[in-house]
JSON list of C-alpha atoms in Angstrom, two decimals:
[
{"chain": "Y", "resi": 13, "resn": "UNK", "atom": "CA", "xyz": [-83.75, -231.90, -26.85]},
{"chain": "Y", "resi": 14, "resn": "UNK", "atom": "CA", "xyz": [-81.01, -233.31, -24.36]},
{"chain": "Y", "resi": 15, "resn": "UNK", "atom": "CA", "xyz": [-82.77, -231.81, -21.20]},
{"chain": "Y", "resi": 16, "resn": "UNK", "atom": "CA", "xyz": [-79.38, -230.63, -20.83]},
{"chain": "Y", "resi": 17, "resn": "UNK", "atom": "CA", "xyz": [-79.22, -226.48, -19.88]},
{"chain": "Y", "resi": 18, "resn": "UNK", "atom": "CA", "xyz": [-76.87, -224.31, -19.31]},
{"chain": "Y", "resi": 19, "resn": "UNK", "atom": "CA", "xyz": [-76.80, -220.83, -18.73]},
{"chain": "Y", "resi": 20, "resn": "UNK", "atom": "CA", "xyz": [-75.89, -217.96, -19.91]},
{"chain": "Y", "resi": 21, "resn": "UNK", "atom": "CA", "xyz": [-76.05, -217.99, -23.71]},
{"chain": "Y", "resi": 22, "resn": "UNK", "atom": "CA", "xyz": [-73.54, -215.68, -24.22]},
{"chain": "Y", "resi": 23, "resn": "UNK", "atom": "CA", "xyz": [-71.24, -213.83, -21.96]},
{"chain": "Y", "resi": 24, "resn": "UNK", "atom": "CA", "xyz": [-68.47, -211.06, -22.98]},
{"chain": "Y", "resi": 25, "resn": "UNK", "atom": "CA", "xyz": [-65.74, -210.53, -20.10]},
{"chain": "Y", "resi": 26, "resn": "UNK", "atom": "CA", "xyz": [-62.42, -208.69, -20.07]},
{"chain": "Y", "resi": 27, "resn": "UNK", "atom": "CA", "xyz": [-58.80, -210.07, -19.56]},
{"chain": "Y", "resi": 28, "resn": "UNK", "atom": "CA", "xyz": [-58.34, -211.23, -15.87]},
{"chain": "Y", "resi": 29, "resn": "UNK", "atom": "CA", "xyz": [-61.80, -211.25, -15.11]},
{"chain": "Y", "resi": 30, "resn": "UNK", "atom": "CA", "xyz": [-63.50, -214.27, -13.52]},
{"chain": "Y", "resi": 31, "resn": "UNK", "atom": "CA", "xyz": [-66.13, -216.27, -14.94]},
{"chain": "Y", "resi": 32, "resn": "UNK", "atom": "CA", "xyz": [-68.33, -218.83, -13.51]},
{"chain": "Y", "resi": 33, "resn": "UNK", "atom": "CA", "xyz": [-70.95, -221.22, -16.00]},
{"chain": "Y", "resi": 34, "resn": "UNK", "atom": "CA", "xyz": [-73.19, -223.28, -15.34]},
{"chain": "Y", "resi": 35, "resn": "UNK", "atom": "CA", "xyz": [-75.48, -226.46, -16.61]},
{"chain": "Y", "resi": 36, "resn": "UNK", "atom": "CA", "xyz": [-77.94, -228.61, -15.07]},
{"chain": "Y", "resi": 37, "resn": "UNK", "atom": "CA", "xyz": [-77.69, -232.14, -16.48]},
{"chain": "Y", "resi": 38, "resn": "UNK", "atom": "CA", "xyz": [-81.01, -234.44, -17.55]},
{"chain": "Y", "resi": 39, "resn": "UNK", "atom": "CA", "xyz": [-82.72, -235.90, -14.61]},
{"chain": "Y", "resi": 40, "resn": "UNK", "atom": "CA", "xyz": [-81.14, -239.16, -13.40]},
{"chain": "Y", "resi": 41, "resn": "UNK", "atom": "CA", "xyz": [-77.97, -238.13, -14.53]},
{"chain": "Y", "resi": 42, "resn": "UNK", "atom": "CA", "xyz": [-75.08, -238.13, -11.77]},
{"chain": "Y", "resi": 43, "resn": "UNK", "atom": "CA", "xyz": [-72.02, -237.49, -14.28]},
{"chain": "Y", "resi": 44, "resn": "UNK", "atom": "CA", "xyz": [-71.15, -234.22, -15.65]},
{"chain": "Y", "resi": 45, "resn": "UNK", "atom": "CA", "xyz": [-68.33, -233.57, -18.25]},
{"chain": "Y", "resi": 46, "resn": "UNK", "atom": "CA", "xyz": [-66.93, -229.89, -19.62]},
{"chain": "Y", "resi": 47, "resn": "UNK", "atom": "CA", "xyz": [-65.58, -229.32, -22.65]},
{"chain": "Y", "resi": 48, "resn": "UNK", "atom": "CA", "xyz": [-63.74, -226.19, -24.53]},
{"chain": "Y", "resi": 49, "resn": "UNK", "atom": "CA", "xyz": [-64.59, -225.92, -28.51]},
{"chain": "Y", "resi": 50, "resn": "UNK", "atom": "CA", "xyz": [-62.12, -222.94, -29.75]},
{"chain": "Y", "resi": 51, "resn": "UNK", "atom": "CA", "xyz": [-63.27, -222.39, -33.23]},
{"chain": "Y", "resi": 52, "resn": "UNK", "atom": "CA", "xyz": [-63.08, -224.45, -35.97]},
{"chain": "Y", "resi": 53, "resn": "UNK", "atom": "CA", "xyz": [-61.68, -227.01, -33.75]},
{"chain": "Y", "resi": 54, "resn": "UNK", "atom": "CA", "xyz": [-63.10, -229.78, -31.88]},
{"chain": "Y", "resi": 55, "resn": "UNK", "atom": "CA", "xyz": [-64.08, -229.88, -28.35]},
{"chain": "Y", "resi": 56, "resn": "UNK", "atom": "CA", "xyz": [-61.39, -230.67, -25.88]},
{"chain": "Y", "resi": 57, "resn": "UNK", "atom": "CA", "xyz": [-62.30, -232.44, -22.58]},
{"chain": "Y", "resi": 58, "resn": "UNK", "atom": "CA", "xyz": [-61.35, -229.73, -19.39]},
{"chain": "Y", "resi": 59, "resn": "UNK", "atom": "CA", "xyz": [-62.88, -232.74, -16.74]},
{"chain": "Y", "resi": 60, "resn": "UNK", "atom": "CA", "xyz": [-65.59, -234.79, -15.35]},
{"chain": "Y", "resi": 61, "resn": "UNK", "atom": "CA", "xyz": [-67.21, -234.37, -12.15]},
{"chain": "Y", "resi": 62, "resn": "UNK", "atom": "CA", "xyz": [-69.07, -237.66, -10.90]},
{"chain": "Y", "resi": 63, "resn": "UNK", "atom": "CA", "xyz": [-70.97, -237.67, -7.23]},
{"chain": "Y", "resi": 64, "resn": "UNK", "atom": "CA", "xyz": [-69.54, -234.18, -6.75]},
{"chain": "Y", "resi": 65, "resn": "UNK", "atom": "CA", "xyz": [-66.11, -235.31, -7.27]},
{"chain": "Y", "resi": 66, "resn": "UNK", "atom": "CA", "xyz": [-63.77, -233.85, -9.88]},
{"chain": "Y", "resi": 67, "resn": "UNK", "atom": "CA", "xyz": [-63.38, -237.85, -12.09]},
{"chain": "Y", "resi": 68, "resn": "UNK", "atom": "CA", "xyz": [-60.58, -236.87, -14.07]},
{"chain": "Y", "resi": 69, "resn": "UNK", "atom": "CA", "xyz": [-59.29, -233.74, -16.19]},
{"chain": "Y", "resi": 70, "resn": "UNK", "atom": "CA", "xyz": [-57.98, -232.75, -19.49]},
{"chain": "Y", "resi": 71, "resn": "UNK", "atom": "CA", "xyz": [-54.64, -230.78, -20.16]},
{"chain": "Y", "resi": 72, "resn": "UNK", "atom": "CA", "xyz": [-56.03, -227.59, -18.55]},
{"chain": "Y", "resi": 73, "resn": "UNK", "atom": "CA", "xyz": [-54.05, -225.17, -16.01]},
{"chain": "Y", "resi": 74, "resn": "UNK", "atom": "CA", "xyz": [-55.31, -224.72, -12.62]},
{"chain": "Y", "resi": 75, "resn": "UNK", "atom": "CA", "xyz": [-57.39, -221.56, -13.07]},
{"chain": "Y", "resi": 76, "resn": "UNK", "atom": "CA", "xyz": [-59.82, -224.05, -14.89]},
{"chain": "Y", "resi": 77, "resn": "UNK", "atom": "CA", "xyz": [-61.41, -225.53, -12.02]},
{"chain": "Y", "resi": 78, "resn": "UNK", "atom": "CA", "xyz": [-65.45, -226.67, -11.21]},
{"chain": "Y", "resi": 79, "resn": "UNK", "atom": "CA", "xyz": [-68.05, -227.95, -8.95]},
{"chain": "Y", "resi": 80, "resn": "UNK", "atom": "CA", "xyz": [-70.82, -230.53, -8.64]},
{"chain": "Y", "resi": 81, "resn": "UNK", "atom": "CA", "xyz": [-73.56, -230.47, -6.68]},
{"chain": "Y", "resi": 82, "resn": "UNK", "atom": "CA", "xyz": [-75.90, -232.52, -4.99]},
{"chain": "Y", "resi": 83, "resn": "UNK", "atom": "CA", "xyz": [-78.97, -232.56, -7.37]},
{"chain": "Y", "resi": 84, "resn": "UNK", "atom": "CA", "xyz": [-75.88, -232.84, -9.81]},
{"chain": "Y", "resi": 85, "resn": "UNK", "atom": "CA", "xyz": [-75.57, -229.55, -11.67]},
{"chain": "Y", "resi": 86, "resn": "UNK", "atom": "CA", "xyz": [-72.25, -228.53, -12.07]},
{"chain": "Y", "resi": 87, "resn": "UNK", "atom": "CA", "xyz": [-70.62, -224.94, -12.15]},
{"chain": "Y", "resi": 88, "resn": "UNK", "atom": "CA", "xyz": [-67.08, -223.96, -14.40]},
{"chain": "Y", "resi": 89, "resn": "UNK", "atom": "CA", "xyz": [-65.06, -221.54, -13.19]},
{"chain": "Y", "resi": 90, "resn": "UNK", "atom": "CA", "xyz": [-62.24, -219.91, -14.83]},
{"chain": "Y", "resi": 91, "resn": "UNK", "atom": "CA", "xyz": [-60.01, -217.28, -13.41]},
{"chain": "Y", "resi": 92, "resn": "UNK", "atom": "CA", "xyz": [-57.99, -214.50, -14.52]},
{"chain": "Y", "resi": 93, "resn": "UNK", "atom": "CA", "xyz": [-59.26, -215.28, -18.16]},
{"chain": "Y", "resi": 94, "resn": "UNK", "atom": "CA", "xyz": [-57.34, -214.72, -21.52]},
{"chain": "Y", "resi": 95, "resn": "UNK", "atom": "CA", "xyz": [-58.20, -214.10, -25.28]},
{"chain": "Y", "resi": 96, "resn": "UNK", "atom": "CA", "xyz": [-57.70, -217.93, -25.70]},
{"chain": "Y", "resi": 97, "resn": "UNK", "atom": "CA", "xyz": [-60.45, -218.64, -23.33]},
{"chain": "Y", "resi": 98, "resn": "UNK", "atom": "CA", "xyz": [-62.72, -216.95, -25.90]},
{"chain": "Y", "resi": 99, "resn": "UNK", "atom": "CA", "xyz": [-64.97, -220.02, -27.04]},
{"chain": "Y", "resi": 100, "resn": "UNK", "atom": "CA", "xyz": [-68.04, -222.30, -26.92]},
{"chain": "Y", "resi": 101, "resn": "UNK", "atom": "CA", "xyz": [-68.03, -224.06, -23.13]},
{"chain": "Y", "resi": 102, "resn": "UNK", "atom": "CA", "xyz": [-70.12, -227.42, -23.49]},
{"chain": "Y", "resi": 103, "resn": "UNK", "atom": "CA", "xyz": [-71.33, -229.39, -20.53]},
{"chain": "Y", "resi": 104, "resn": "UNK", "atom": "CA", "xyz": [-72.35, -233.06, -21.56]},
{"chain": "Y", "resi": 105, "resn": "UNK", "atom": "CA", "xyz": [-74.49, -235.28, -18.82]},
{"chain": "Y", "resi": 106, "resn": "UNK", "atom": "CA", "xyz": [-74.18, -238.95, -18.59]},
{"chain": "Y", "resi": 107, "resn": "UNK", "atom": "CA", "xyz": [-75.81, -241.78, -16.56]},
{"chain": "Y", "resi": 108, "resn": "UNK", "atom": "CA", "xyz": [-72.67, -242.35, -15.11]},
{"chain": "Y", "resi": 109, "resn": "UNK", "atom": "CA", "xyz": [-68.85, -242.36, -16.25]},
{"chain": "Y", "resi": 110, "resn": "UNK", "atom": "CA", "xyz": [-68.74, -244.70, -19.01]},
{"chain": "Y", "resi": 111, "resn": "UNK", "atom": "CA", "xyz": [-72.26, -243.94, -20.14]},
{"chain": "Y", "resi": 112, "resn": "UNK", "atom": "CA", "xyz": [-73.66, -241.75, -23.68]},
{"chain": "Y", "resi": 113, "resn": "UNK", "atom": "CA", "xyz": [-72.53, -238.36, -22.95]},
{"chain": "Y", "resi": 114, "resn": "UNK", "atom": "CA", "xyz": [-75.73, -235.55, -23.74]},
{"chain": "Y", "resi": 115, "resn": "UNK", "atom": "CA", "xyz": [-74.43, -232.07, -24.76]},
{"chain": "Y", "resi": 116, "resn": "UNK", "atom": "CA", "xyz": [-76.44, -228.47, -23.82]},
{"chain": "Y", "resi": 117, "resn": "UNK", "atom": "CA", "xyz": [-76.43, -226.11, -25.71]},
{"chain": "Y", "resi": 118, "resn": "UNK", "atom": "CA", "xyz": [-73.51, -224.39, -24.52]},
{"chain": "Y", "resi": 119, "resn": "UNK", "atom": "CA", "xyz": [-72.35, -220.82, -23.47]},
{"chain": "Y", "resi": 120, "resn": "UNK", "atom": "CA", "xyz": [-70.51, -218.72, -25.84]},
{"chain": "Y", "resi": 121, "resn": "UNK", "atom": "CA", "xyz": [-67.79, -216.47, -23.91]},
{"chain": "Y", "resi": 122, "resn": "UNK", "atom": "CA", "xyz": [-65.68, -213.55, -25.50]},
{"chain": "Y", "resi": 123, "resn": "UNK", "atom": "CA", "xyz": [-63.09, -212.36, -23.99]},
{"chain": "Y", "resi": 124, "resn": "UNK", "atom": "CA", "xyz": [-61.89, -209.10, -25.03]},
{"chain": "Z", "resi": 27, "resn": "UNK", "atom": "CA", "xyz": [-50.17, -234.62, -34.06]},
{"chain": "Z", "resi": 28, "resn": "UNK", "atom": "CA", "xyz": [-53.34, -234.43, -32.80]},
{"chain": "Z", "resi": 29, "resn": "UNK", "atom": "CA", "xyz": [-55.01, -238.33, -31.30]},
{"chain": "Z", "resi": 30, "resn": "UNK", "atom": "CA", "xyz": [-57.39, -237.96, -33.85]},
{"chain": "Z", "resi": 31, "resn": "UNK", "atom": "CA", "xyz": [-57.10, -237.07, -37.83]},
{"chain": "Z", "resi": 32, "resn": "UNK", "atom": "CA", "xyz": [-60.00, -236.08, -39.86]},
{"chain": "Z", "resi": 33, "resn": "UNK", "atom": "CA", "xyz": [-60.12, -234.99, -44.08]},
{"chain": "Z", "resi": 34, "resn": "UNK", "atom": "CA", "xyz": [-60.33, -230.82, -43.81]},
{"chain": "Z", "resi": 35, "resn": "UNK", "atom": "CA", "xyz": [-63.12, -229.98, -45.97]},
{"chain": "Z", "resi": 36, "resn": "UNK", "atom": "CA", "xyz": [-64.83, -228.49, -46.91]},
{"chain": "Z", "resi": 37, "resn": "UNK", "atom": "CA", "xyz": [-67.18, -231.08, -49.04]},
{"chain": "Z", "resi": 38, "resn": "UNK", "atom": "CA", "xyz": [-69.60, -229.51, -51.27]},
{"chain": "Z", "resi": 39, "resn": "UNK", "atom": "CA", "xyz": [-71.50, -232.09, -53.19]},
{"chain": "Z", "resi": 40, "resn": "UNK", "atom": "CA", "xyz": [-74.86, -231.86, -54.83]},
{"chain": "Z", "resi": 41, "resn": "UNK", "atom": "CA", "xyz": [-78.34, -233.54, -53.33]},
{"chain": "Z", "resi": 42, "resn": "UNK", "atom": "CA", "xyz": [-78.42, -237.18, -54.08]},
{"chain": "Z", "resi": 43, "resn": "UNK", "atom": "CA", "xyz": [-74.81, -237.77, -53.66]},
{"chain": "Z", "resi": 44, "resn": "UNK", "atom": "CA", "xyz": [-72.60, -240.33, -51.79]},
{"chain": "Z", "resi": 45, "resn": "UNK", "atom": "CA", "xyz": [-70.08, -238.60, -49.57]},
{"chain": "Z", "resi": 46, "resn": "UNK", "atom": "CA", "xyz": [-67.42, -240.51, -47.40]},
{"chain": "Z", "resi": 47, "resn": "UNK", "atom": "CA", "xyz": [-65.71, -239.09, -44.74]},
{"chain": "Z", "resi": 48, "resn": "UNK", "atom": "CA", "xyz": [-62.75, -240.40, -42.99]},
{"chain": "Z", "resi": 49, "resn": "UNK", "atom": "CA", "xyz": [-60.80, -240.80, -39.71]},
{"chain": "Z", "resi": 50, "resn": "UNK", "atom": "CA", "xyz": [-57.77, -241.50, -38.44]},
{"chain": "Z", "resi": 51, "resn": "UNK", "atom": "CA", "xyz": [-56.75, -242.22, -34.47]},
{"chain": "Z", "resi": 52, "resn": "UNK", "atom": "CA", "xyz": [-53.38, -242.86, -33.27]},
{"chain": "Z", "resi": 53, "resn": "UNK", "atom": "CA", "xyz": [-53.64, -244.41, -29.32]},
{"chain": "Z", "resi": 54, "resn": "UNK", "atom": "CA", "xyz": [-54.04, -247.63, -30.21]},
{"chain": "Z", "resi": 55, "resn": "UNK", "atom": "CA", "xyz": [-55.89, -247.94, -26.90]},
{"chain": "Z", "resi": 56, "resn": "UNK", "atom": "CA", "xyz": [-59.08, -246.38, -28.04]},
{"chain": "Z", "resi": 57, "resn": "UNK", "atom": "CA", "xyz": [-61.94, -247.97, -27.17]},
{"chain": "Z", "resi": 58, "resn": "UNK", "atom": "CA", "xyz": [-65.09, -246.74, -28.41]},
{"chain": "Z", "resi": 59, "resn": "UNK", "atom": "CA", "xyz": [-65.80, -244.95, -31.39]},
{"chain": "Z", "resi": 60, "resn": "UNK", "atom": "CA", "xyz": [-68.63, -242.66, -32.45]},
{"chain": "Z", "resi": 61, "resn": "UNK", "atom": "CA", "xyz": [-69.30, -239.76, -35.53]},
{"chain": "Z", "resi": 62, "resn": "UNK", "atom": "CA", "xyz": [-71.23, -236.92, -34.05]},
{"chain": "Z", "resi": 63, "resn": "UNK", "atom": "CA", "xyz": [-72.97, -234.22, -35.85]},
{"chain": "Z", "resi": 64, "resn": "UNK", "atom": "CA", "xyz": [-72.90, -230.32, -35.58]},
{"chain": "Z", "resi": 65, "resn": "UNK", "atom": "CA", "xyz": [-75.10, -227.96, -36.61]},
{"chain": "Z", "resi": 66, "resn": "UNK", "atom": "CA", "xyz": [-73.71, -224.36, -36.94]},
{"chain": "Z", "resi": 67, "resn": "UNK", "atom": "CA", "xyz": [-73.49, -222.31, -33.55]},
{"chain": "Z", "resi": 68, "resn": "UNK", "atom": "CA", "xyz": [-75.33, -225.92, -31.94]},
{"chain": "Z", "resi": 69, "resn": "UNK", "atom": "CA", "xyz": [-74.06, -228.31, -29.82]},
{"chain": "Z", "resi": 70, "resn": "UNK", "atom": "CA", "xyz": [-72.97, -232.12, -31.42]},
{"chain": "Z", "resi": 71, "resn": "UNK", "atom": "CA", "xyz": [-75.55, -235.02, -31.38]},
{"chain": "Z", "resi": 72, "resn": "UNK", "atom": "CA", "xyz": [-74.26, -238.75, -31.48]},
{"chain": "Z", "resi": 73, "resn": "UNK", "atom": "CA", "xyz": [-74.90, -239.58, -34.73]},
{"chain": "Z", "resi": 74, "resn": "UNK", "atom": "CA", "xyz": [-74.04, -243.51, -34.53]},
{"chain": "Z", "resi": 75, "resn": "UNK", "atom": "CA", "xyz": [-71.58, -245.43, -32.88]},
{"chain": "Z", "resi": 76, "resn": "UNK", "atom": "CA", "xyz": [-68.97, -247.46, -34.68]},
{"chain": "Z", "resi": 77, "resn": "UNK", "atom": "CA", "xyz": [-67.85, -250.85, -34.34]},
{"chain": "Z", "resi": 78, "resn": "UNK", "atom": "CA", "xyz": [-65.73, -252.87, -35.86]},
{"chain": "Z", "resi": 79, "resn": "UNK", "atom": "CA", "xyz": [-68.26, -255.22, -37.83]},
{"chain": "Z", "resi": 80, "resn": "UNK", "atom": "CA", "xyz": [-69.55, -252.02, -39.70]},
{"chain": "Z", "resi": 81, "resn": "UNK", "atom": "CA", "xyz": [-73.10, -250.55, -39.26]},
{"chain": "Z", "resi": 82, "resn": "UNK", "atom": "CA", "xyz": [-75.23, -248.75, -40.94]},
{"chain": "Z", "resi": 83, "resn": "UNK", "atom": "CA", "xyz": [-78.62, -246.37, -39.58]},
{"chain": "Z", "resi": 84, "resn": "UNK", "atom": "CA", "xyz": [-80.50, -245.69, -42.83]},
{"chain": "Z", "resi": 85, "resn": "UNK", "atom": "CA", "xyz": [-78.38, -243.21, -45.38]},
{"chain": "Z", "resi": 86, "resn": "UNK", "atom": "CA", "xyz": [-75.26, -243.57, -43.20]},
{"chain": "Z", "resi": 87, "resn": "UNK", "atom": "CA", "xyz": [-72.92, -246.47, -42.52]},
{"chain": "Z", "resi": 88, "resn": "UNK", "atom": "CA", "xyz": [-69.76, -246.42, -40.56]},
{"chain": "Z", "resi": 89, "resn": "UNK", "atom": "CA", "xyz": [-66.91, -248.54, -40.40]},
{"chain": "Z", "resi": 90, "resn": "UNK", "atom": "CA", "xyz": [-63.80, -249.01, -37.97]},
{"chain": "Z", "resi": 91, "resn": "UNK", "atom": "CA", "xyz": [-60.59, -250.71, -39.12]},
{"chain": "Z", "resi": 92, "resn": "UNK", "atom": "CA", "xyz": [-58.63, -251.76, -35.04]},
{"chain": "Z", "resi": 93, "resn": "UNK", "atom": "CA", "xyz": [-55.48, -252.75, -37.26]},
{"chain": "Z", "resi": 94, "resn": "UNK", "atom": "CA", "xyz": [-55.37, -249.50, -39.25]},
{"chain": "Z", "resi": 95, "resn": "UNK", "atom": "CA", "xyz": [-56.88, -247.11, -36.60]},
{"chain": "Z", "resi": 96, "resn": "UNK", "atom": "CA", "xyz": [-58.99, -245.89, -39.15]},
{"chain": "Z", "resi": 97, "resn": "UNK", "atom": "CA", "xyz": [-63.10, -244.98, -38.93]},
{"chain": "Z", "resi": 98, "resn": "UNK", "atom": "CA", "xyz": [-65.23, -243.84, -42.19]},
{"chain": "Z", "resi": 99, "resn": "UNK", "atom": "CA", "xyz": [-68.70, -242.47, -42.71]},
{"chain": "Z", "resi": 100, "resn": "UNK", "atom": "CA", "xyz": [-70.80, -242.51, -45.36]},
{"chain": "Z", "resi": 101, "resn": "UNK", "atom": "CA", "xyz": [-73.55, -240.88, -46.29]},
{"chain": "Z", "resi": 102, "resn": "UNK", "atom": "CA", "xyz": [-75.61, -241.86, -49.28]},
{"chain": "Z", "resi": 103, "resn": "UNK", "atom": "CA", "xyz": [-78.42, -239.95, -51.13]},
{"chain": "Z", "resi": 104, "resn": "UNK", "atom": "CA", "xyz": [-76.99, -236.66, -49.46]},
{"chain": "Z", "resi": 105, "resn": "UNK", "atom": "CA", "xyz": [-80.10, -234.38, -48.60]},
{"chain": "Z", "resi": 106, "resn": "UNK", "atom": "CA", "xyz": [-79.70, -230.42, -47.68]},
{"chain": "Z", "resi": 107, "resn": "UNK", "atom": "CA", "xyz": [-79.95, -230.84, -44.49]},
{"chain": "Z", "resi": 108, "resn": "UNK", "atom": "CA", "xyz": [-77.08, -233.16, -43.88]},
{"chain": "Z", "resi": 109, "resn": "UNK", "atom": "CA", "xyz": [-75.57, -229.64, -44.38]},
{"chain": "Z", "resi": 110, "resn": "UNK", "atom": "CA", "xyz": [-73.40, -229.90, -41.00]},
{"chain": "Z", "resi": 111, "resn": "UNK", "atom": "CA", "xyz": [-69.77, -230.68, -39.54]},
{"chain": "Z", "resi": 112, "resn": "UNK", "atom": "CA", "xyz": [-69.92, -234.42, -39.01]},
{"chain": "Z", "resi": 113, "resn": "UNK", "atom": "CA", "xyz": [-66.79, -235.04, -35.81]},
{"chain": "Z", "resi": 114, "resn": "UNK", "atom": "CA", "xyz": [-64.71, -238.29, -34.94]},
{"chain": "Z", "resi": 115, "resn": "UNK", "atom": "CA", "xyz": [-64.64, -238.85, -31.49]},
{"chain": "Z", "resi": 116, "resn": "UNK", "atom": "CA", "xyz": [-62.57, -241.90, -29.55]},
{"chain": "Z", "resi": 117, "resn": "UNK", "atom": "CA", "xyz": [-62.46, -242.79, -26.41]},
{"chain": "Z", "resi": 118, "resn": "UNK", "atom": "CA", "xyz": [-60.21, -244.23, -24.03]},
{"chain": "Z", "resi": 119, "resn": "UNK", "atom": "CA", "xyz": [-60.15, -247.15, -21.77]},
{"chain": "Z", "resi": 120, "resn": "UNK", "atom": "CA", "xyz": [-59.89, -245.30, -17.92]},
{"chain": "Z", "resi": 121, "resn": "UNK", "atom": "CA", "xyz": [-61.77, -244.42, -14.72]},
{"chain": "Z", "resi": 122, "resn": "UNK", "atom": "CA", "xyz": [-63.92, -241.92, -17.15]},
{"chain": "Z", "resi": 123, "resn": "UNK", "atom": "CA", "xyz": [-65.49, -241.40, -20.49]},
{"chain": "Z", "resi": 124, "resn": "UNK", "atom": "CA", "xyz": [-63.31, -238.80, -21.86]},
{"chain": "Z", "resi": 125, "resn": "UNK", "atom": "CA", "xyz": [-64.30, -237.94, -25.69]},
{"chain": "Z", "resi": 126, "resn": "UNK", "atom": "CA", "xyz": [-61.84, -237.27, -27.67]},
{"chain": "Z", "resi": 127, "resn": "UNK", "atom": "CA", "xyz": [-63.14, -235.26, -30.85]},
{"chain": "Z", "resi": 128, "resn": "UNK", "atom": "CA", "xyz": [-61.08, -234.66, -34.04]},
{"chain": "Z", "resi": 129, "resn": "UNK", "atom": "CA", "xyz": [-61.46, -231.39, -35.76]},
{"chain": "Z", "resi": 130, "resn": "UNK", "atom": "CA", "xyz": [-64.70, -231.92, -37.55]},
{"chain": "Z", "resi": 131, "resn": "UNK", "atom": "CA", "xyz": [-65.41, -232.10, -41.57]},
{"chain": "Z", "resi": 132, "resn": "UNK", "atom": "CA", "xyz": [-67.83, -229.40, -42.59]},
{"chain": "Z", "resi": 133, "resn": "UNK", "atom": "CA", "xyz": [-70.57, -230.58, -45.41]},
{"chain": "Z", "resi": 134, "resn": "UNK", "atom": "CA", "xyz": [-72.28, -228.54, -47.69]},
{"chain": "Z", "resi": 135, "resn": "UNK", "atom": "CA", "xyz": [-75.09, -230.20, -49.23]},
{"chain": "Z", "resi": 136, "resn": "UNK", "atom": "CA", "xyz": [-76.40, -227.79, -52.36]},
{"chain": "Z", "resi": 137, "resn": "UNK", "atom": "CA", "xyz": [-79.46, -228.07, -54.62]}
]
């Protein structure tokens, strides 16, 4: 295992609802990086938080947004969600921003 | 077009056999290349990393092409559980380590 978490499993929400994930990255990681995996696609980079700053970000709107904090975990929110949000929200930790990226297991929204 | 092209699928081969998959990118300012692997409803592992001179970790040997923007992997003496979706990922020279993953190739490996 990664010693990457994140929590919860699985989460069902209703249109324009608010969600917020979360993940704790492996100790001695300080970079954590979100990603969206729709299905049968890919996963698609939303950003990167580094030393609780956001360190870049994919082609996501606004309502996308996250945190880091100190001891490095790092929360996703998304607001007023949609059908599309309905997929698999990875968190990956690294040693820092150039470094091998460790998935958890993810959290599996629905919205309906 | 998406940055990063891989063969559909599904393969179904039979135990024992040599599979290739393969990859296309088109920023021609990629800078690192990897195949990761994904178990159903699991997150992806870094299989290997590729470079340019061609590897190879046991079964599975991957090769990058810089002048055609093209990766491969292949897999020899295919076992069931290589049963997965095996995904190209790039990524970019920049302030971060953004991953860029293609779509994925699922692999059925059958008795």
């Amino acid at each position: 295992e990664t010693g990457v978490t994140q929590s919860p499993t699985h989460l069902i929400k209703t249109r324009g609802q608010q969600v917020t994930l979360r993940c704790s990255s492996q100790s001695g990681h300080n970079t954590v990086s979100w990603y969206q995996q729709a299905l049968g696609q890919g996963p698609q980079f939303i950003f990167q938080y580094y030393r609780e700053e956001e360190n870049g970000r994919g082609n996501f709107p606004p309502r996308f947004s996250g945190l880091q904090f100190p001891n490095y975990s790092s929360e996703l929110n998304v607001n007023a969600l949609e059908l599309d949000d309905s997929a698999l929200y990875l968190c990956a930790s690294s040693l820092g921003t150039g470094e091998t990226q460790y998935f958890g297991p993810g959290t599996r929204l629905l919205v309906l | 077009r998406k940055e990063v092209e891989q063969d559909p699928g599904p393969f179904n081969v039979p135990e024992g056999a040599t599979v290739a998959f393969n990859c296309t990118y088109s920023n021609s300012a990629s800078q690192s290349f990897f195949w990761y692997r994904q178990d159903c409803r699991k997150e992806p592992k870094l299989l290997m990393s590729v470079y340019s001179s061609g590897n190879e970790d046991g079964r599975f040997t991957a090769q990058l092409n810089r002048a055609s923007q093209y990766i491969s992997l292949l897999i020899r003496d295919s076992k069931l559980s290589d049963s997965a979706t095996y995904l190209c990922v790039v990524t970019r020279q920049g302030g971060y380590n953004k991953l860029i993953f293609g779509a994925g190739t699922r692999l059925a490996v059958h008795p």
